[in-house]
Short mmCIF file of C-alpha atoms and ligand atoms in Angstrom, two decimals:
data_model
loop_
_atom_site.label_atom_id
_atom_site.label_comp_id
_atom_site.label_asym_id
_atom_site.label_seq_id
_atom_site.Cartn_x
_atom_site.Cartn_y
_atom_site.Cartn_z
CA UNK Z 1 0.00 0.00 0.00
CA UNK Z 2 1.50 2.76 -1.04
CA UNK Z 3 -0.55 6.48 -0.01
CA UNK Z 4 2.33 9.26 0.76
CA UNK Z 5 2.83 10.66 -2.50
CA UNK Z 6 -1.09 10.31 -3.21
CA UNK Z 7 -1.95 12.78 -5.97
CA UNK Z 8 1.55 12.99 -7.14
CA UNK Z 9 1.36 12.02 -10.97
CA UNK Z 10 4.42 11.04 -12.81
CA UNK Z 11 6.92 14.38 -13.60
CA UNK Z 12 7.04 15.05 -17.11
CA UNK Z 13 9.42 17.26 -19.40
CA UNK Z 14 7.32 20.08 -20.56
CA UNK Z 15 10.38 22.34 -21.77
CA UNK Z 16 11.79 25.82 -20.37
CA UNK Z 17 8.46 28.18 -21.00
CA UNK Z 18 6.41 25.65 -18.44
CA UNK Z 19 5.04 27.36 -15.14
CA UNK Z 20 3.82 23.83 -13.96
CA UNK Z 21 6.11 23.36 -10.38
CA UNK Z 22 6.55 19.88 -10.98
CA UNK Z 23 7.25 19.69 -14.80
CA UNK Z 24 10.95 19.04 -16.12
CA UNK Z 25 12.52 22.31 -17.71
CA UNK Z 26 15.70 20.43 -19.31
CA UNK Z 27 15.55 17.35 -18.40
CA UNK Z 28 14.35 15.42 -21.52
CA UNK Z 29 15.23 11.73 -20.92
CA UNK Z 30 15.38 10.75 -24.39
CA UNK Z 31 16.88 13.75 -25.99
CA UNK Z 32 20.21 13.02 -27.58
CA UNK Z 33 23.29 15.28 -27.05
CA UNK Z 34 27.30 13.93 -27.88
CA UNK Z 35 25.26 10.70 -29.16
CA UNK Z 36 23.80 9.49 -25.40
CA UNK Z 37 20.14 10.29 -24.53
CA UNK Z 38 20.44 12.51 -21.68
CA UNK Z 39 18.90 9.64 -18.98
CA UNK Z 40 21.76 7.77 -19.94
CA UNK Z 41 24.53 10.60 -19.69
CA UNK Z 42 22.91 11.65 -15.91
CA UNK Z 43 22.03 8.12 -14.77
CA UNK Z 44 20.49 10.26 -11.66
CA UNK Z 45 20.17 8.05 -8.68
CA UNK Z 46 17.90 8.74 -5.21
CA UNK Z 47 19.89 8.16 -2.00
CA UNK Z 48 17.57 5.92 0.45
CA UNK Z 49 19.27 7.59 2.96
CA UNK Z 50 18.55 11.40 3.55
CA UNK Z 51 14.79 11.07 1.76
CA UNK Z 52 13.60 7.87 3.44
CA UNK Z 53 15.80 7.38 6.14
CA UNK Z 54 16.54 11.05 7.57
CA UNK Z 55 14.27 12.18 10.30
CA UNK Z 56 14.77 15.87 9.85
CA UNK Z 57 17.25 16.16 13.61
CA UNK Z 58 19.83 18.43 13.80
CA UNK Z 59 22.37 19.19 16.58
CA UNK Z 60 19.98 20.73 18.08
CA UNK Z 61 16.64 19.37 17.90
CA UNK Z 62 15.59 16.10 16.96
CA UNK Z 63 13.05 14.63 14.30
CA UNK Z 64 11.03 17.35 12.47
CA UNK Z 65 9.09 15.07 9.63
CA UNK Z 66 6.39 12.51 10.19
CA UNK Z 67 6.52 9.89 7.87
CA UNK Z 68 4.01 6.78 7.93
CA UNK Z 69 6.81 4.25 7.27
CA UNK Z 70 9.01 5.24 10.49
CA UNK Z 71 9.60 2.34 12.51
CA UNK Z 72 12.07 -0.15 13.41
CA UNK Z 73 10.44 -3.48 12.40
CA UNK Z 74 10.43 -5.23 9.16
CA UNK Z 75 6.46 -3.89 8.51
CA UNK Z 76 7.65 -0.41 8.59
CA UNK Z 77 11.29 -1.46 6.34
CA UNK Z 78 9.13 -2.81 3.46
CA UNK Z 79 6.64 0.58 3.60
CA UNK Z 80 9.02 2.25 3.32
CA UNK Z 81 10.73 0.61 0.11
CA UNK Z 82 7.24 0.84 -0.99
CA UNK Z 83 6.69 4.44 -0.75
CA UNK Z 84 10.09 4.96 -1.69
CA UNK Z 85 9.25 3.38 -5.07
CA UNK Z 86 6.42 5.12 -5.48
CA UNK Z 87 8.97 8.67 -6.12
CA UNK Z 88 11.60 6.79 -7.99
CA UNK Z 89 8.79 6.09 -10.30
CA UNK Z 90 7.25 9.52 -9.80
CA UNK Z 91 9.92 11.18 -11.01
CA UNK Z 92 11.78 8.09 -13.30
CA UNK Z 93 14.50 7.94 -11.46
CA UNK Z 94 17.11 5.07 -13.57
CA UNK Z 95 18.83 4.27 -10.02
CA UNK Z 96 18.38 4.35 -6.37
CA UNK Z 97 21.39 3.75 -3.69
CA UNK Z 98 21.17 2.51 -0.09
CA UNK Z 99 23.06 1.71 3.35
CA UNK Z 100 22.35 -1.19 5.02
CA UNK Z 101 20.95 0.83 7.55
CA UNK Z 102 18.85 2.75 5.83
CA UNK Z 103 16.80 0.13 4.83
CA UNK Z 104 16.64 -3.07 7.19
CA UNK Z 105 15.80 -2.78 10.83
CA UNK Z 106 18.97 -2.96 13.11
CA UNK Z 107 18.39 -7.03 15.23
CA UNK Z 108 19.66 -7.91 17.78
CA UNK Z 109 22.95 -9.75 16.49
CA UNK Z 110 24.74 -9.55 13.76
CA UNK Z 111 23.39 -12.59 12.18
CA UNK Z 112 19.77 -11.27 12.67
CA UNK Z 113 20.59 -7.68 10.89
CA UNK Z 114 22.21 -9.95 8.12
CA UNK Z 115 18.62 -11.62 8.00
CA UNK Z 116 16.93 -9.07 8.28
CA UNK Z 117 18.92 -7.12 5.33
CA UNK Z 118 18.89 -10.31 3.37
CA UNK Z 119 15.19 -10.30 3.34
CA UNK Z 120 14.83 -6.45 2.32
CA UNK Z 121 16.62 -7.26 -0.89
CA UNK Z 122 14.69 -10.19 -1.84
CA UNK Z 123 11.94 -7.43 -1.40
CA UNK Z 124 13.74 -4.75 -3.52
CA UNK Z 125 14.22 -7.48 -6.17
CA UNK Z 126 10.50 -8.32 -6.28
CA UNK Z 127 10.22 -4.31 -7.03
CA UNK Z 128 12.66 -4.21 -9.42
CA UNK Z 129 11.35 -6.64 -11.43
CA UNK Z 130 8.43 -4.21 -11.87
CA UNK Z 131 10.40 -1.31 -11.84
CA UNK Z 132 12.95 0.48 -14.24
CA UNK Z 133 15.27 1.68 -11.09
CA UNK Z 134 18.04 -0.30 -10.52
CA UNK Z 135 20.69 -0.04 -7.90
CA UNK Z 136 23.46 2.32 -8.90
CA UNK Z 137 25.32 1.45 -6.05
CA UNK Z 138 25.04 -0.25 -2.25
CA UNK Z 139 27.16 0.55 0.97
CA UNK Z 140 27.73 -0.12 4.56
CA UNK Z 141 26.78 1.88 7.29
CA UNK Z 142 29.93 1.80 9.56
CA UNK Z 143 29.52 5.00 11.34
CA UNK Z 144 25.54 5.92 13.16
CA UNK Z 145 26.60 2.90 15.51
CA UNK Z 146 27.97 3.52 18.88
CA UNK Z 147 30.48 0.47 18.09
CA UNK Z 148 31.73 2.21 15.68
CA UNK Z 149 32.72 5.48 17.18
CA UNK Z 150 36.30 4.76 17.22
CA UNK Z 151 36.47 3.65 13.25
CA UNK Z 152 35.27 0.80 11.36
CA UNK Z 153 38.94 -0.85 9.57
CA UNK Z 154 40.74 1.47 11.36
CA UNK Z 155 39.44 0.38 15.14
CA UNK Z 156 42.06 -0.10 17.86
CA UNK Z 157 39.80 -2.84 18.82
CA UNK Z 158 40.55 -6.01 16.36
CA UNK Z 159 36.66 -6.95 17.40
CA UNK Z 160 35.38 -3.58 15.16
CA UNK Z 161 37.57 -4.83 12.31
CA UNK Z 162 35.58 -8.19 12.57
CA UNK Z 163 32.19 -6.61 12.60
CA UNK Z 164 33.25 -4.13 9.21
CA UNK Z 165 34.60 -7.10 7.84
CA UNK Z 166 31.11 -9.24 8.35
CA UNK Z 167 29.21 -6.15 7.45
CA UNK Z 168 30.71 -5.24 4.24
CA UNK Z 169 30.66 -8.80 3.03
CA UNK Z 170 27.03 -8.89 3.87
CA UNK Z 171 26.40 -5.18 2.29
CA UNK Z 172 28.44 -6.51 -1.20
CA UNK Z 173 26.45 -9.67 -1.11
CA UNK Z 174 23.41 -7.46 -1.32
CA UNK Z 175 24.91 -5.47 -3.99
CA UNK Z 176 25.58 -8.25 -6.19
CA UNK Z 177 22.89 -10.05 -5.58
CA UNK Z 178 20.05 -6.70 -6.83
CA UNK Z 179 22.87 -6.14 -10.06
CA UNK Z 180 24.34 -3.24 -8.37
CA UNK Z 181 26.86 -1.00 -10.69
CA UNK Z 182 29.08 0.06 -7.74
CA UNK Z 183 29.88 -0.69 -4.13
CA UNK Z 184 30.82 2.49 -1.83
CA UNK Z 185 32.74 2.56 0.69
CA UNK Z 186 32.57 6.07 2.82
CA UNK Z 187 34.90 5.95 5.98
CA UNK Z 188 32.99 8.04 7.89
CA UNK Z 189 34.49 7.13 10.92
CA UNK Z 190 37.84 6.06 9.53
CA UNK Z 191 40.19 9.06 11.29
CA UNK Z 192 40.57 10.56 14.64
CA UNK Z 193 39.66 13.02 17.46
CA UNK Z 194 42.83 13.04 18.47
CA UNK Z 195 46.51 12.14 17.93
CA UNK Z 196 47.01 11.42 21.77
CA UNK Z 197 44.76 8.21 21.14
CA UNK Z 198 46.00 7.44 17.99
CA UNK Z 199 48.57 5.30 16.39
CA UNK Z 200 48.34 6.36 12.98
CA UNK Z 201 50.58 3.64 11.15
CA UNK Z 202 48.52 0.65 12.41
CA UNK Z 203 45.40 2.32 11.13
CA UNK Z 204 46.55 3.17 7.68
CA UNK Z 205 48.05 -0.23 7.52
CA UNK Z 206 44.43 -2.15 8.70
CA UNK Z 207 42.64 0.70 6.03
CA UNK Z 208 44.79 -1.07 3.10
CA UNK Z 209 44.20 -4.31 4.43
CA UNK Z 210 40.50 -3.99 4.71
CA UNK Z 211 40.02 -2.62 1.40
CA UNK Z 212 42.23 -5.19 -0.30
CA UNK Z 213 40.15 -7.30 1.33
CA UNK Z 214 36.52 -6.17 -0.31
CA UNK Z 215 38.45 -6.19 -3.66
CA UNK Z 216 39.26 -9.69 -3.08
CA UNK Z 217 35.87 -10.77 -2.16
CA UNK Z 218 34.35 -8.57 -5.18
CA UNK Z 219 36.47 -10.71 -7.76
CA UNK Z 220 35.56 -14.08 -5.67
CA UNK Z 221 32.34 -13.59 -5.99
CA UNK Z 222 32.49 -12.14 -9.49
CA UNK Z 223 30.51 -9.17 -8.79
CA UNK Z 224 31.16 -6.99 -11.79
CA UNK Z 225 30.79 -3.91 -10.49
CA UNK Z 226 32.78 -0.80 -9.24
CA UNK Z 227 34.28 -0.37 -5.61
CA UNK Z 228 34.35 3.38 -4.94
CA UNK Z 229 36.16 5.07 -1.99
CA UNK Z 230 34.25 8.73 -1.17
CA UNK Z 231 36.65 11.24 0.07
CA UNK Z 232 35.36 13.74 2.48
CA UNK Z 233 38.16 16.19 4.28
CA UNK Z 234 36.23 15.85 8.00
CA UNK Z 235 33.13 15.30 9.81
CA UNK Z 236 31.86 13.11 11.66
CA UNK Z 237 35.97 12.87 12.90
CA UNK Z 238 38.17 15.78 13.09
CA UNK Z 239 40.72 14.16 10.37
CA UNK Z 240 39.52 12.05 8.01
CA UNK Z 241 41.92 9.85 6.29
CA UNK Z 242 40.30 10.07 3.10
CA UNK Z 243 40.39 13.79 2.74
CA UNK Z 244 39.90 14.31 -0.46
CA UNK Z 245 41.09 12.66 -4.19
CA UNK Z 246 44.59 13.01 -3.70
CA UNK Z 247 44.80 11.68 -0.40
CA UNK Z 248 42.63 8.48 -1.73
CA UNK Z 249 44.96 8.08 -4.65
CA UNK Z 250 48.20 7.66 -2.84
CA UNK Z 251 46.45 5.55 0.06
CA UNK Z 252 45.14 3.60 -2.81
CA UNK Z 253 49.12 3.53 -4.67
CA UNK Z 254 50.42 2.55 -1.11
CA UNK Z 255 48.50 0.10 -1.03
CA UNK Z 256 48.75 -1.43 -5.21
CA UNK Z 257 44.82 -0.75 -5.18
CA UNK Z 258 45.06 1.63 -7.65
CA UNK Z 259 43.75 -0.17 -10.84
CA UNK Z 260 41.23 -2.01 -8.72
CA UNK Z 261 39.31 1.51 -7.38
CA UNK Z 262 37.85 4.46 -8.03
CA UNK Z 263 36.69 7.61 -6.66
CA UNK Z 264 32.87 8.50 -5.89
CA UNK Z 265 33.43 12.16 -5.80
CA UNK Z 266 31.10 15.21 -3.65
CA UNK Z 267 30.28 18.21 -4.05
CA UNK Z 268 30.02 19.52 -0.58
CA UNK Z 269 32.78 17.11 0.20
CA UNK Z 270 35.20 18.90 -2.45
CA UNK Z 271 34.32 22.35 -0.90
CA UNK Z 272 35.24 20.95 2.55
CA UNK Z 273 38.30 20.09 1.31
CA UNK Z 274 38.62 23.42 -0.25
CA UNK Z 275 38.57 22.89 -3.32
CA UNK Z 276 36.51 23.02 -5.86
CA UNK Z 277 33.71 20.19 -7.48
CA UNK Z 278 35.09 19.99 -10.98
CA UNK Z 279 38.97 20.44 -9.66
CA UNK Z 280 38.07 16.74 -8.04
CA UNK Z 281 36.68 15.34 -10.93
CA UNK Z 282 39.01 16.73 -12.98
CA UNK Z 283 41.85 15.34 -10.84
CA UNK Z 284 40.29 11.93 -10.67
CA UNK Z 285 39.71 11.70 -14.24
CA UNK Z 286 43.24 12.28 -15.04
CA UNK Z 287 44.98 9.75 -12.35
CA UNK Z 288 42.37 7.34 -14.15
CA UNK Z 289 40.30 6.86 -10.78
CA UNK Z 290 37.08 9.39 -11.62
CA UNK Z 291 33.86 6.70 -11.13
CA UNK Z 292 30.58 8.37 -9.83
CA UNK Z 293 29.47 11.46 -8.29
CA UNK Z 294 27.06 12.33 -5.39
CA UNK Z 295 25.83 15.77 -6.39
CA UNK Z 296 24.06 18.06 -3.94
CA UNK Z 297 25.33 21.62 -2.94
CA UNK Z 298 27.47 22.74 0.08
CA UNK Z 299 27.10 26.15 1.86
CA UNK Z 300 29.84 27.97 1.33
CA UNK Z 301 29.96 30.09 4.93
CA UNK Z 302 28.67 27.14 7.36
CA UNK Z 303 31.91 25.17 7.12
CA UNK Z 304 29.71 22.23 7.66
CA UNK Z 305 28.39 19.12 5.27
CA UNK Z 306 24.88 20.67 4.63
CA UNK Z 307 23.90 18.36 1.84
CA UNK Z 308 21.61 20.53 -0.32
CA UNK Z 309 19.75 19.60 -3.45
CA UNK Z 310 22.23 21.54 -6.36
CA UNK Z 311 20.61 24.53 -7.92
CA UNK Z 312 23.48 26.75 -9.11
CA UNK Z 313 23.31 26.10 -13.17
CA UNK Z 314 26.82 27.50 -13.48
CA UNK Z 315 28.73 25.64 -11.02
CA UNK Z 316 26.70 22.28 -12.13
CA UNK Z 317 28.14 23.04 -15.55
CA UNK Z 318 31.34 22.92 -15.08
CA UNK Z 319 31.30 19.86 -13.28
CA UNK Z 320 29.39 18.14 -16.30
CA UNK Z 321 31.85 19.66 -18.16
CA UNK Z 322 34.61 17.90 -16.60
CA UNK Z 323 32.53 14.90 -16.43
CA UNK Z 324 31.82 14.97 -20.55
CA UNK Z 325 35.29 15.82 -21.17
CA UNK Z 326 36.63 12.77 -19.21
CA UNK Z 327 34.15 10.70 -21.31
CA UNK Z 328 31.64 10.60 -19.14
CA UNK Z 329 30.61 8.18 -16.63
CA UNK Z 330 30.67 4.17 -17.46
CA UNK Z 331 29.34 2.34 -14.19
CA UNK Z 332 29.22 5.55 -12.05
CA UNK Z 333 26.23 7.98 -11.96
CA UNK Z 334 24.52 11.16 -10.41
CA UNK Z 335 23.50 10.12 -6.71
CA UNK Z 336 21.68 13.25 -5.02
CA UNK Z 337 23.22 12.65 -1.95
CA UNK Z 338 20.94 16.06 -0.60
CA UNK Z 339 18.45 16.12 1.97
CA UNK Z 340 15.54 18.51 2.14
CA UNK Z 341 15.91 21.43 4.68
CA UNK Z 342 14.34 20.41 8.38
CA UNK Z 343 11.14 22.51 7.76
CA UNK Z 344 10.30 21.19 4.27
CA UNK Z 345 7.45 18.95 5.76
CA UNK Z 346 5.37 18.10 2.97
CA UNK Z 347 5.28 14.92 0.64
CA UNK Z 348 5.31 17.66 -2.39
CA UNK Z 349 8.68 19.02 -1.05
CA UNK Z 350 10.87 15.63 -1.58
CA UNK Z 351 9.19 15.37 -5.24
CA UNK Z 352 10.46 19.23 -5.89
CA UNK Z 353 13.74 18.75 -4.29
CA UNK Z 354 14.30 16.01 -6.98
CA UNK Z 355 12.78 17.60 -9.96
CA UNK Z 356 15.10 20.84 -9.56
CA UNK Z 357 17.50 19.10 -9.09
CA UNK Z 358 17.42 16.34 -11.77
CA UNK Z 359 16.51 20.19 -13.95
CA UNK Z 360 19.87 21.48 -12.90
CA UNK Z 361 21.91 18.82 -13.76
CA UNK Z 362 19.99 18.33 -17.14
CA UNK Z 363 20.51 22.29 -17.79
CA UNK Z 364 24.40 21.83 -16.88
CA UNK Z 365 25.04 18.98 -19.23
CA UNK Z 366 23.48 20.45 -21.68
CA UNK Z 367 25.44 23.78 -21.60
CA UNK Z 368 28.64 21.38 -20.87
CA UNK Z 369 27.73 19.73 -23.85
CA UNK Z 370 27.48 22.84 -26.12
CA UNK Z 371 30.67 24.20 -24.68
CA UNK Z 372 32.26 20.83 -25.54
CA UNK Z 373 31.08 20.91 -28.97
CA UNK Z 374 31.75 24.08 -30.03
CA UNK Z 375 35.28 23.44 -29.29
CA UNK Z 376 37.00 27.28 -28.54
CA UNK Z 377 37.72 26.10 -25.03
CA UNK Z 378 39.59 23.10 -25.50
CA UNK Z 379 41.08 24.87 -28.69
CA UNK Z 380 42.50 27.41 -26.30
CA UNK Z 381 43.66 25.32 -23.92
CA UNK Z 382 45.62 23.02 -26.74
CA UNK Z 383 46.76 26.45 -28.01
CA UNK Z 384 48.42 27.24 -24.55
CA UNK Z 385 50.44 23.90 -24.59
CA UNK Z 386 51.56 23.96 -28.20
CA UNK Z 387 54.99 24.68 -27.39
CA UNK Z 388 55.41 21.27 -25.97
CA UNK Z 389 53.97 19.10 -29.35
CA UNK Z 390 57.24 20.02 -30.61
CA UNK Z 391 59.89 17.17 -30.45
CA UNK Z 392 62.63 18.76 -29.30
CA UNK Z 393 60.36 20.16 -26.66
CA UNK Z 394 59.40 15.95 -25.49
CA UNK Z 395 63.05 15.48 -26.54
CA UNK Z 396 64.41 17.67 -23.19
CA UNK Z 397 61.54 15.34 -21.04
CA UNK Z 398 64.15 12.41 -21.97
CA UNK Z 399 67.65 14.40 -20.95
CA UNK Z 400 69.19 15.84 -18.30
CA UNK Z 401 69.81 19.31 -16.49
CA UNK Z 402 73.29 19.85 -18.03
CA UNK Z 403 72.31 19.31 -21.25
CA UNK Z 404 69.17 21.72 -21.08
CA UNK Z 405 71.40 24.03 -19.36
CA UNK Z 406 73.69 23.82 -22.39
CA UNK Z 407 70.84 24.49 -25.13
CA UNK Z 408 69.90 27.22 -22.94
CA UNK Z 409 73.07 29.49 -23.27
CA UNK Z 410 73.86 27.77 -27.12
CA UNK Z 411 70.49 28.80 -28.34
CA UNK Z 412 70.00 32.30 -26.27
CA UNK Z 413 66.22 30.72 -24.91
CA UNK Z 414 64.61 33.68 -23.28
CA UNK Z 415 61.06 32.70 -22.53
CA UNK Z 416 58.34 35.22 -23.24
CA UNK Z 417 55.38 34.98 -21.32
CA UNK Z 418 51.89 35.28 -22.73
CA UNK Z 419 48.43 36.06 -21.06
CA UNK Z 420 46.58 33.36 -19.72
CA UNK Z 421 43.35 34.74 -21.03
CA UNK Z 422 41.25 33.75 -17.90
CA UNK Z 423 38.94 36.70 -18.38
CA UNK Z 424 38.00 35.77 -22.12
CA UNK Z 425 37.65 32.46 -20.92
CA UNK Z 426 35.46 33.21 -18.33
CA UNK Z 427 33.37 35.12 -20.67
CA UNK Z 428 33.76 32.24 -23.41
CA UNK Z 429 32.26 29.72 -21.05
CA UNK Z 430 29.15 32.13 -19.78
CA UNK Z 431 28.25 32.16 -23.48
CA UNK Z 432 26.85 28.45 -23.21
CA UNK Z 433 25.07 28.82 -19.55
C1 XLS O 501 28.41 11.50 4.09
C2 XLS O 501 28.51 10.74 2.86
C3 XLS O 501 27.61 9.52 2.80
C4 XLS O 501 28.08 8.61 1.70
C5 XLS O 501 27.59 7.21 1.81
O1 XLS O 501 28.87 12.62 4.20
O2 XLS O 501 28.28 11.58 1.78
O3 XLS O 501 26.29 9.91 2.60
O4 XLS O 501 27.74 9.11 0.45
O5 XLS O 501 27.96 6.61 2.98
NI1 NI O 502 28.04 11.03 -0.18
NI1 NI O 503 28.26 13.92 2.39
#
């Protein structure tokens, strides 16, 4: 029985002139741009999490929406995936993502959680078969528990370890088992309060372990998909390990993991980390590690990971851009990993919060899109580099100071320097928004 979203008919694409609130602007599913229909460039997934799971608490007050599937039994767990597939199909959502958490009651022991979760997905399958969603990507929750407040992998206690271990097996089980594209792994607890507790060698070296670990497992149980590390900079601990894509790529070269995973990059995790959304996807892409993205939008004065459903065309662009550029995405997607504010109450608010922000990301691809095809940009930025298609230019890459020091006096080199242009390209680039 599902009643929540009662009245709610399916969101359709009625183009930019529409004053309907819950119409698509730009996002056309089957329109074609660079050759993909646009549902297949976006792959937009809904996180289980913040819109099914997330009472409305903050630090200072506690649950703010009333939803008829809150509950800790299995009764309430299947309502909810109910009602939950009632918006995917709302607004045609291709993928959902979950925790383990977020969608099986917590039992008693670990065996009856694993139960418990194990008889949620035969659930979600039964819907799936129905349904066009499929998972874009499964994970553990290894941080809400208090057994967890000292790290997951990285635990002092061996016991912890044990538990990740047995919960992550269970989580990638579930994964493979609905067809999931990727498996996440967030370490929300994986850093420290503080260094007087802390032995920091032992936890980086149980972090490799533990990941080589779920890569193992992945390829013995032949799940096909991607395993994605998420870097976030802090919060919940004061220093996480995985602070942002840099970080995670020399953990994951420390470790030889480095052809086995890839990054599942945030927005309001790459402002934490101060820097910017397309900078990390940009960075990924070129180490070879850029996977998936969880879009939402960070505030940029609370210092905090506020989660917002994106709504800033402009910035969204340029992350598509990045995105397009790198060839877009193969098993990874567009998770809105963005809750509704705590006063946004009503059934029609978590439809909206989706629609503008599937309309964003449609608008920003498309402009990304334009900007990729008309080609100035990457013209200019080939232009800039020229020098260095020259062979004696890649020559000097192959010999030594001396001799560079040598064709330096011999041929009188006395470099010129040239504008960067960033103003033009600035302006070049709010052509297409
Ligand atoms: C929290 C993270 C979390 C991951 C999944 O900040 O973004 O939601 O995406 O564990
Ligand atoms: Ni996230
Ligand atoms: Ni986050």
């Amino acid at each position: 029985m599902t009643t929540y979203f009662e009245g709610i008919a399916p969101v359709r694409y009625e183009g930019p002139e529409t004053t309907s609130e819950l119409a698509f602007r730009h996002y056309d599913p089957d329109r074609v741009v660079l050759g993909k229909r646009l549902e297949d460039h976006l792959r937009f997934a809904i996180a289980y999490w913040h819109s099914f799971a997330w009472p409305g608490n903050d630090p200072f007050g506690g649950q703010t929406f009333e939803r008829p599937w809150f509950g800790d039994d299995m009764a309430a767990a299947k309502r909810k995936a109910d009602e939950a597939f009632a918006l995917f199909e709302i607004v045609g959502a291709p993928f959902f993502c979950f925790h383990d958490a977020d969608v099986r009651p917590e039992g008693a022991t670990f065996a009856q959680s694993r139960r418990n979760l194990e008889e949620m997905v035969d659930y979600f399958a039964a819907k799936m078969e129905r349904s066009k969603t499929k998972l874009l990507w499964g994970t553990a929750n290894l941080f809400s528990h208090r057994r967890f407040m000292a790290g997951a992998a990285t635990n002092p206690d061996p016991d912890v370890f044990a538990y990740a271990a047995a919960t992550v097996k269970a989580c990638l089980d579930a994964t493979h088992k609905l067809g999931g594209q990727n498996y996440v792994l967030w370490g929300g607890r994986e850093g420290y309060e503080t260094l007087l507790n802390t032995d920091l060698s032992r936890e980086a070296e149980q972090a490799g372990r533990f990941l080589a670990m779920v890569v193992e497992y992945k390829h013995r149980i032949g799940f096909s998909g991607t395993i994605l590390i998420e870097p976030k900079p802090q919060e919940p601990t004061k220093h996480q390990y995985d602070f942002d894509v840099a970080t995670v790529y020399g953990f994951l070269r420390r470790f030889g993991l480095e052809n086995e995973v890839k990054v599942n990059i945030e927005q309001g995790h790459a402002i934490l980390a101060g820097h910017s959304f397309e900078h990390e996807i940009a960075l990924a892409a070129s180490l070879g590690i850029f996977g998936s993205i969880d879009m939402n939008r960070n505030d940029y004065q609370s210092g905090w990971d506020t989660d917002q459903f994106p709504n800033n065309h402009p910035e969204v662009m340029l992350a598509y851009y990045e995105i397009l550029r790198a060839g877009g995405f193969s098993t990874g997607g567009t998770n809105f990993d963005a809750k509704l504010r705590r006063q946004s109450l009503d059934p029609v608010d978590l439809v909206a919060a989706h629609v503008g922000g599937m309309d964003a990301c449609a608008r920003g691809l498309l402009c990304a899109a334009a900007l990729l095809e008309d080609g100035s940009l990457e013209r200019a930025r080939a232009e800039r580099y020229a020098g260095w298609d020259r062979p004696q230019a890649q020559a000097m890459l192959r010999s030594d100071l001396a001799a560079i020091a040598a064709r330096v006096e011999s041929e009188g080199i006395e470099p010129q320097p040239r504008s960067g242009r960033q103003e033009r390209l600035e302006n070049l680039v709010n052509r297409f928004v």
